[in-house]
C-alpha cells in the first residue's frame, strides 16, 4: 500500500476549515499535516505542523498539498515552490459541493461546503470558493481568484486573475456576447451588488457597487 502524506499549506483560519474536508475526501489511509512557515506551535487541532523543509524531508512514497491561504499572491508563490519541488496539488471538493456539466477546473481548487459550480464554467489555477458561494453557467474565472463566503456569481461573468470577491457579494449576469468583467486584481467589497464591469485593480463597494478607489 502506498504510504502517502497530505499537507494543508497554511495553519491558520482557512487551513483549519480545509483540513477536515481534505481528510474526508482522501480517506484514512493517508497521513495529514499542516505546513506553515511561520507557526509558533507544532500541533493544531490534533495535526502536526511542519515547515516546508520538514515536509520535504518526511519519508513517504507520495506527497500532495492543498494551499489553504486566502491571499492569492501567496498562493501563487507557494504553488511555484511546490512545482519546483515536484509536489502535486490536490483539488479539494467538499462532499456536499456540487459541480454540474462540462466544467474545467484548474489545479489547486478548493470548493468548500455548500458551494456550487453549475455548467460550462472554466476556472483557472488555485481557485478558492468559500462556504455557500456559487459560480453559474458560462463563467470564465482566471487564476488565483478568491471567493469569500456566500458569493453569488451569476452566468456569463468573466473574472480575471487574482480578483477577490467579498462575502455576500452579488454579481449580475452578463450575456454570451457581452460578459460582465471583473478585471485583474479587482476587489469587490462584502455585500456589494455588482451591476457593471469592474476595471482591473479597482475596489468597488455598495449597492449598486461603485469604485471607492477613485473617490
Ligand atoms: N504562510 C506560510 N508561508 C508563506 C506565507 C504564509 O506558511 O509563505 C502561513 C502563515 O504563517 C499563516 C497562514 O499562512 O499561518 C496564513 O494565515 P492567514 O490568517 O493570513 O490567512 P487565512 O487562513 O485567513 O487564509
Coordinates of N, CA and C and ligand atoms in Angstrom, one line a residue, residues 9-17 35-40 50-52 68-71 74-75 77-78 81 128, ligand 1:
X9 N -1.4 23.5 3.3 CA -0.5 24.6 3.5 C -1.2 25.8 4.1
X10 N -0.8 26.2 5.3 CA -1.5 27.3 6.0 C -2.2 26.8 7.2
X11 N -1.5 27.0 8.4 CA -2.1 26.6 9.6 C -2.8 27.8 10.3
X12 N -3.8 28.4 9.6 CA -4.5 29.5 10.2 C -6.0 29.2 10.0
X13 N -6.7 30.3 9.8 CA -8.2 30.1 9.8 C -8.7 29.2 8.7
X14 N -8.3 29.6 7.4 CA -8.8 28.8 6.3 C -8.2 27.4 6.3
X15 N -7.0 27.2 6.7 CA -6.4 25.9 6.8 C -7.2 25.0 7.7
X16 N -7.6 25.5 8.9 CA -8.4 24.7 9.8 C -9.8 24.3 9.2
X17 N -10.3 25.2 8.3 CA -11.6 24.8 7.7 C -11.4 23.8 6.6
X35 N 1.2 22.5 6.9 CA 2.5 23.0 6.5 C 2.4 24.5 6.8
X36 N 3.3 25.1 7.6 CA 3.3 26.5 7.8 C 4.7 27.0 8.1
X37 N 5.1 28.1 7.5 CA 6.5 28.6 7.6 C 6.6 29.6 8.8
X38 N 5.4 30.0 9.3 CA 5.5 31.0 10.4 C 4.9 30.5 11.7
X39 N 4.5 29.3 11.8 CA 3.8 28.9 13.0 C 4.7 28.8 14.2
X40 N 4.1 29.2 15.4 CA 4.8 29.1 16.7 C 4.7 27.7 17.3
X50 N 4.3 21.2 10.2 CA 5.7 21.2 9.8 C 5.9 22.4 9.0
X51 N 7.2 22.9 8.9 CA 7.5 23.9 7.9 C 7.8 23.2 6.6
X52 N 8.0 23.9 5.5 CA 8.1 23.3 4.2 C 9.3 22.4 4.1
X68 N -4.2 26.3 1.5 CA -5.4 26.9 2.1 C -5.1 28.2 2.7
X69 N -4.7 29.2 1.9 CA -4.4 30.5 2.3 C -5.2 31.5 1.4
X70 N -5.9 32.4 2.0 CA -6.8 33.3 1.3 C -6.0 34.2 0.3
X71 N -4.8 34.7 0.8 CA -4.1 35.7 0.0 C -3.6 35.0 -1.3
X74 N 0.2 34.9 -2.3 CA 0.9 33.9 -1.5 C 0.6 32.5 -2.2
X75 N -0.7 32.3 -2.5 CA -1.0 31.0 -3.2 C -0.1 30.8 -4.4
X77 N 2.8 32.1 -5.2 CA 4.2 31.9 -4.8 C 4.4 30.5 -4.3
X78 N 3.5 30.0 -3.5 CA 3.7 28.7 -2.9 C 3.4 27.6 -4.0
X81 N 6.6 27.1 -5.7 CA 7.5 26.4 -4.8 C 7.2 24.9 -4.9
X128 N -10.4 29.5 -5.0 CA -11.0 29.2 -3.7 C -12.4 29.7 -3.7
Ligands
LIG1 N1 2.2 31.2 5.4 C1 3.2 30.3 5.2 N2 4.1 30.6 4.2 C2 4.0 31.7 3.4 C3 3.0 32.7 3.7 C4 2.1 32.4 4.7 O1 3.2 29.2 5.8 O2 4.9 31.9 2.5 C5 1.2 31.0 6.5 C6 1.2 32.0 7.6 O3 2.3 31.7 8.6 C7 -0.2 31.9 8.3 C8 -1.0 31.4 7.1 O4 -0.1 31.0 6.0 O5 -0.2 30.9 9.3 C9 -2.0 32.5 6.6 O6 -2.8 32.8 7.6 P1 -3.9 34.0 7.5 O7 -4.6 34.0 8.8 O8 -3.2 35.2 7.0 O9 -4.8 33.5 6.3 P2 -6.1 32.7 6.2 O10 -6.1 31.4 6.9 O11 -7.2 33.6 6.6 O12 -6.2 32.5 4.7

